[in-house]
Amino acid sequence: MVKIAFSSALAHKALGKEATAAVKDPELASAPTGYERSTGRCLLTLLGIAFILSGLIVGGACLYRYFIPKRVYHGAMQFNDLSAGAEGENQPYYLPQVEEEVEISDNMAVISVPPPRFRPGDPAYILHDFNRKLTAYLDLTLRTCFVIPLNTSVVLPPQDLVDLFSQLMSGSYRSYLVHEDLVVTERIDDIKPLGFYIRRLCDGKETYRMQRRSNLPDGRIQKRAAEDCFTIQHFENMFVTETRICKA
Ligand SMILES: *[C@@H]1O[C@H](CO)[C@@H](O)[C@H](O)[C@H]1NC(C)=O
């Protein structure tokens, strides 16, 4: 509606200009009026086409932003697990390694974690929505989604993630392991408020909200042994994070 009104207003302006020019110029003034009219119509059509084209371009750019994330990176990180046995005496032959594939765009990153070799851990998709400040873990073994506020002190912003993965392309990086302990708090029935990306990821899966265990009241900590837990190893910074998720 706006576009149509705008284009016809412009067309009037263009016609008006031509009309005044015609009055000033005796040669044009003597030209048949049919010619002027067809020029006006031609201009109008051109303007219309220009508006439709610009609409298509803007629309296409929006669709592109939503459906085709910018680039896919692949990276691997080796790590020392300092919590597993004393250092030195229990030195393994090889260091465990986490591999990831990640799609990064301006406002989100989706990390694909394959099942780890020689270590327990679930394959998963991890989505960081930088606009909504949310992180969703889709555990591919359980086919279940877990959502928690984005921890910006752990997850690098998109441009820094691109830099990190660009560095990792030139060989694997040696790092260390950080443990993160999360607890399921409630089931989310309506995933719409979680935004477009998480909705697309978690559509049709059971979805739960989580909290850091350290943020829970003390009473919940005791029940740890009876809990149903699983882990996901991943990195979105210079260190590897082992996320342990427990269904309380
Ligand atoms: C973010 O993660 C770090 C390291 O795991 C932790 O110390 C910090 O409390 C977390 N921040 C929030 C807001 O959860």
GROMACS .gro file of C-alpha atoms and ligand atoms in nm:
model
  262
    1MET     CA    1   0.000   0.000   0.000
    2VAL     CA    2   0.272   0.243   0.100
    3LYS     CA    3   0.478   0.152  -0.204
    4ILE     CA    4   0.190   0.214  -0.444
    5ALA     CA    5   0.106   0.549  -0.290
    6PHE     CA    6   0.471   0.651  -0.300
    7SER     CA    7   0.522   0.551  -0.662
    8SER     CA    8   0.211   0.731  -0.783
    9ALA     CA    9   0.316   1.043  -0.592
   10LEU     CA   10   0.654   1.031  -0.764
   11ALA     CA   11   0.491   0.976  -1.096
   12HIS     CA   12   0.276   1.287  -1.045
   13LYS     CA   13   0.587   1.483  -0.967
   14ALA     CA   14   0.760   1.356  -1.279
   15LEU     CA   15   0.456   1.438  -1.491
   16GLY     CA   16   0.432   1.782  -1.336
   17LYS     CA   17   0.793   1.857  -1.420
   18GLU     CA   18   0.743   1.751  -1.775
   19ALA     CA   19   0.433   1.964  -1.807
   20THR     CA   20   0.615   2.279  -1.690
   21ALA     CA   21   0.904   2.200  -1.922
   22ALA     CA   22   0.660   2.165  -2.208
   23VAL     CA   23   0.514   2.508  -2.142
   24LYS     CA   24   0.858   2.671  -2.141
   25ASP     CA   25   0.985   2.493  -2.449
   26PRO     CA   26   0.791   2.592  -2.764
   27GLU     CA   27   0.908   2.285  -2.953
   28LEU     CA   28   0.785   2.046  -2.690
   29ALA     CA   29   0.468   2.248  -2.648
   30SER     CA   30   0.378   2.187  -3.010
   31ALA     CA   31   0.441   1.810  -2.977
   32PRO     CA   32   0.131   1.592  -2.965
   33THR     CA   33  -0.007   1.536  -2.612
   34GLY     CA   34  -0.025   1.161  -2.671
   35TYR     CA   35   0.353   1.150  -2.666
   36GLU     CA   36   0.366   1.313  -2.321
   37ARG     CA   37   0.110   1.076  -2.186
   38SER     CA   38   0.296   0.770  -2.306
   39THR     CA   39   0.623   0.904  -2.158
   40GLY     CA   40   0.442   0.948  -1.829
   41ARG     CA   41   0.302   0.599  -1.842
   42CYS     CA   42   0.644   0.463  -1.930
   43LEU     CA   43   0.799   0.641  -1.633
   44LEU     CA   44   0.527   0.512  -1.407
   45THR     CA   45   0.585   0.157  -1.529
   46LEU     CA   46   0.960   0.189  -1.481
   47LEU     CA   47   0.912   0.323  -1.130
   48GLY     CA   48   0.673   0.039  -1.057
   49ILE     CA   49   0.923  -0.217  -1.181
   50ALA     CA   50   1.200  -0.051  -0.979
   51PHE     CA   51   0.987  -0.074  -0.665
   52ILE     CA   52   0.896  -0.436  -0.726
   53LEU     CA   53   1.261  -0.523  -0.788
   54SER     CA   54   1.378  -0.345  -0.474
   55GLY     CA   55   1.104  -0.525  -0.282
   56LEU     CA   56   1.225  -0.857  -0.416
   57ILE     CA   57   1.586  -0.776  -0.327
   58VAL     CA   58   1.501  -0.671   0.029
   59GLY     CA   59   1.271  -0.971   0.072
   60GLY     CA   60   1.535  -1.203  -0.066
   61ALA     CA   61   1.797  -1.061   0.169
   62CYS     CA   62   1.567  -1.118   0.468
   63LEU     CA   63   1.494  -1.476   0.364
   64TYR     CA   64   1.864  -1.534   0.307
   65ARG     CA   65   1.945  -1.410   0.656
   66TYR     CA   66   1.695  -1.647   0.810
   67PHE     CA   67   1.743  -1.961   0.607
   68ILE     CA   68   2.103  -1.966   0.489
   69PRO     CA   69   2.350  -1.910   0.772
   70LYS     CA   70   2.663  -1.738   0.653
   71ARG     CA   71   2.946  -1.988   0.678
   72VAL     CA   72   3.025  -2.332   0.810
   73TYR     CA   73   3.348  -2.386   0.998
   74HIS     CA   74   3.509  -2.701   1.124
   75GLY     CA   75   3.743  -2.718   1.420
   76ALA     CA   76   3.896  -2.956   1.672
   77MET     CA   77   4.037  -2.895   2.017
   78GLN     CA   78   4.247  -3.132   2.224
   79PHE     CA   79   4.222  -3.095   2.597
   80ASN     CA   80   4.368  -3.196   2.932
   81ASP     CA   81   4.111  -3.305   3.185
   82LEU     CA   82   4.283  -3.190   3.503
   83SER     CA   83   4.003  -3.322   3.723
   84ALA     CA   84   4.049  -3.683   3.600
   85GLY     CA   85   4.326  -3.825   3.818
   86ALA     CA   86   4.646  -3.656   3.926
   87GLU     CA   87   4.846  -3.480   3.660
   88GLY     CA   88   5.167  -3.650   3.556
   89GLU     CA   89   5.108  -4.003   3.691
   90ASN     CA   90   4.798  -4.062   3.480
   91GLN     CA   91   4.920  -3.909   3.155
   92PRO     CA   92   4.734  -4.066   2.860
   93TYR     CA   93   4.908  -4.155   2.533
   94TYR     CA   94   4.686  -3.921   2.346
   95LEU     CA   95   4.480  -3.622   2.449
   96PRO     CA   96   4.104  -3.646   2.411
   97GLN     CA   97   3.966  -3.428   2.137
   98VAL     CA   98   3.640  -3.250   2.063
   99GLU     CA   99   3.539  -3.184   1.705
  100GLU     CA  100   3.276  -2.938   1.599
  101GLU     CA  101   3.111  -2.800   1.295
  102VAL     CA  102   2.962  -2.455   1.340
  103GLU     CA  103   2.746  -2.223   1.133
  104ILE     CA  104   2.796  -1.862   1.231
  105SER     CA  105   2.587  -1.561   1.131
  106ASP     CA  106   2.544  -1.209   1.274
  107ASN     CA  107   2.305  -1.309   1.545
  108MET     CA  108   2.338  -1.681   1.605
  109ALA     CA  109   2.570  -1.980   1.598
  110VAL     CA  110   2.469  -2.344   1.559
  111ILE     CA  111   2.726  -2.598   1.670
  112SER     CA  112   2.706  -2.959   1.565
  113VAL     CA  113   2.879  -3.196   1.808
  114PRO     CA  114   2.934  -3.554   1.686
  115PRO     CA  115   2.940  -3.841   1.941
  116PRO     CA  116   3.283  -3.834   2.107
  117ARG     CA  117   3.526  -4.117   2.039
  118PHE     CA  118   3.658  -4.310   2.344
  119ARG     CA  119   3.466  -4.093   2.589
  120PRO     CA  120   3.111  -4.079   2.717
  121GLY     CA  121   2.905  -3.792   2.582
  122ASP     CA  122   2.602  -3.727   2.366
  123PRO     CA  123   2.594  -3.590   2.012
  124ALA     CA  124   2.408  -3.261   2.006
  125TYR     CA  125   2.320  -2.941   1.832
  126ILE     CA  126   2.392  -2.631   2.038
  127LEU     CA  127   2.231  -2.306   1.929
  128HIS     CA  128   2.336  -1.966   2.064
  129ASP     CA  129   2.086  -1.691   1.984
  130PHE     CA  130   2.279  -1.368   2.045
  131ASN     CA  131   1.974  -1.143   1.999
  132ARG     CA  132   1.753  -1.327   2.244
  133LYS     CA  133   2.048  -1.413   2.470
  134LEU     CA  134   1.948  -1.779   2.490
  135THR     CA  135   2.127  -2.108   2.439
  136ALA     CA  136   1.949  -2.430   2.341
  137TYR     CA  137   2.100  -2.777   2.357
  138LEU     CA  138   1.930  -3.037   2.138
  139ASP     CA  139   2.051  -3.372   2.268
  140LEU     CA  140   2.038  -3.606   1.967
  141THR     CA  141   2.041  -3.922   2.181
  142LEU     CA  142   1.742  -3.813   2.388
  143ARG     CA  143   1.585  -3.602   2.110
  144THR     CA  144   1.514  -3.342   2.379
  145CYS     CA  145   1.579  -2.968   2.396
  146PHE     CA  146   1.725  -2.782   2.694
  147VAL     CA  147   1.723  -2.404   2.715
  148ILE     CA  148   1.926  -2.171   2.939
  149PRO     CA  149   2.022  -1.800   2.925
  150LEU     CA  150   2.329  -1.739   2.709
  151ASN     CA  151   2.643  -1.716   2.920
  152THR     CA  152   2.836  -1.439   2.748
  153SER     CA  153   3.146  -1.496   2.959
  154VAL     CA  154   3.180  -1.845   2.807
  155VAL     CA  155   3.039  -1.805   2.457
  156LEU     CA  156   3.242  -1.574   2.233
  157PRO     CA  157   3.044  -1.324   2.019
  158PRO     CA  158   2.997  -1.422   1.651
  159GLN     CA  159   3.295  -1.232   1.508
  160ASP     CA  160   3.530  -1.374   1.772
  161LEU     CA  161   3.394  -1.723   1.704
  162VAL     CA  162   3.481  -1.676   1.336
  163ASP     CA  163   3.833  -1.572   1.439
  164LEU     CA  164   3.866  -1.872   1.673
  165PHE     CA  165   3.762  -2.121   1.405
  166SER     CA  166   3.986  -1.953   1.148
  167GLN     CA  167   4.279  -2.012   1.385
  168LEU     CA  168   4.175  -2.374   1.445
  169MET     CA  169   4.182  -2.444   1.070
  170SER     CA  170   4.560  -2.431   1.081
  171GLY     CA  171   4.594  -2.729   1.316
  172SER     CA  172   4.436  -2.855   1.634
  173TYR     CA  173   4.467  -2.655   1.948
  174ARG     CA  174   4.565  -2.781   2.293
  175SER     CA  175   4.340  -2.667   2.569
  176TYR     CA  176   4.181  -2.762   2.899
  177LEU     CA  177   3.841  -2.880   3.021
  178VAL     CA  178   3.590  -2.676   3.221
  179HIS     CA  179   3.294  -2.846   3.391
  180GLU     CA  180   2.950  -2.694   3.388
  181ASP     CA  181   2.668  -2.840   3.597
  182LEU     CA  182   2.311  -2.771   3.485
  183VAL     CA  183   1.982  -2.891   3.626
  184VAL     CA  184   1.644  -2.915   3.452
  185THR     CA  185   1.389  -2.695   3.629
  186GLU     CA  186   1.065  -2.702   3.427
  187ARG     CA  187   0.909  -2.814   3.105
  188ILE     CA  188   0.834  -2.547   2.842
  189ASP     CA  189   0.504  -2.610   2.668
  190ASP     CA  190   0.505  -2.307   2.438
  191ILE     CA  191   0.837  -2.260   2.259
  192LYS     CA  192   0.719  -1.964   2.048
  193PRO     CA  193   0.859  -1.698   2.287
  194LEU     CA  194   1.204  -1.856   2.249
  195GLY     CA  195   1.239  -1.702   1.903
  196PHE     CA  196   1.258  -1.820   1.544
  197TYR     CA  197   1.586  -2.014   1.561
  198ILE     CA  198   1.518  -2.213   1.877
  199ARG     CA  199   1.164  -2.280   1.761
  200ARG     CA  200   1.303  -2.424   1.439
  201LEU     CA  201   1.556  -2.637   1.629
  202CYS     CA  202   1.325  -2.764   1.902
  203ASP     CA  203   1.004  -2.799   1.703
  204GLY     CA  204   0.833  -3.127   1.793
  205LYS     CA  205   1.078  -3.212   2.074
  206GLU     CA  206   1.021  -3.200   2.446
  207THR     CA  207   1.177  -2.878   2.570
  208TYR     CA  208   1.297  -2.797   2.921
  209ARG     CA  209   1.434  -2.494   3.098
  210MET     CA  210   1.760  -2.531   3.295
  211GLN     CA  211   1.956  -2.350   3.565
  212ARG     CA  212   2.312  -2.366   3.685
  213ARG     CA  213   2.330  -2.599   3.986
  214SER     CA  214   2.511  -2.329   4.182
  215ASN     CA  215   2.206  -2.102   4.144
  216LEU     CA  216   1.969  -2.357   4.298
  217PRO     CA  217   1.869  -2.358   4.664
  218ASP     CA  218   2.094  -2.596   4.867
  219GLY     CA  219   1.835  -2.868   4.913
  220ARG     CA  220   1.854  -2.981   4.552
  221ILE     CA  221   2.229  -3.050   4.565
  222GLN     CA  222   2.192  -3.356   4.791
  223LYS     CA  223   1.983  -3.554   4.543
  224ARG     CA  224   2.264  -3.570   4.292
  225ALA     CA  225   2.330  -3.949   4.310
  226ALA     CA  226   1.975  -4.043   4.217
  227GLU     CA  227   1.962  -3.811   3.920
  228ASP     CA  228   1.945  -3.900   3.555
  229CYS     CA  229   2.241  -3.717   3.396
  230PHE     CA  230   2.426  -3.698   3.066
  231THR     CA  231   2.708  -3.487   2.927
  232ILE     CA  232   2.785  -3.287   2.612
  233GLN     CA  233   3.141  -3.173   2.536
  234HIS     CA  234   3.180  -2.866   2.322
  235PHE     CA  235   3.373  -2.541   2.285
  236GLU     CA  236   3.282  -2.185   2.192
  237ASN     CA  237   3.589  -2.024   2.343
  238MET     CA  238   3.958  -2.112   2.394
  239PHE     CA  239   3.863  -2.396   2.632
  240VAL     CA  240   3.644  -2.707   2.614
  241THR     CA  241   3.329  -2.717   2.824
  242GLU     CA  242   3.179  -3.039   2.954
  243THR     CA  243   2.814  -2.959   3.014
  244ARG     CA  244   2.650  -3.203   3.251
  245ILE     CA  245   2.272  -3.187   3.239
  246CYS     CA  246   2.069  -3.355   3.511
  247LYS     CA  247   1.697  -3.413   3.519
  248ALA     CA  248   1.621  -3.352   3.881
  249LIG     C1  249   2.907  -1.834   3.310
  249LIG     O1  250   3.000  -1.940   3.317
  249LIG     C2  251   3.104  -1.924   3.411
  249LIG     C3  252   3.201  -2.038   3.397
  249LIG     O2  253   3.137  -2.162   3.385
  249LIG     C4  254   3.043  -1.915   3.551
  249LIG     O3  255   3.144  -1.895   3.647
  249LIG     C5  256   2.941  -1.802   3.556
  249LIG     O4  257   2.874  -1.802   3.679
  249LIG     C6  258   2.839  -1.815   3.444
  249LIG     N1  259   2.754  -1.698   3.441
  249LIG     C7  260   2.621  -1.706   3.441
  249LIG     C8  261   2.549  -1.577   3.435
  249LIG     O5  262   2.561  -1.812   3.448
   0.00000   0.00000   0.00000
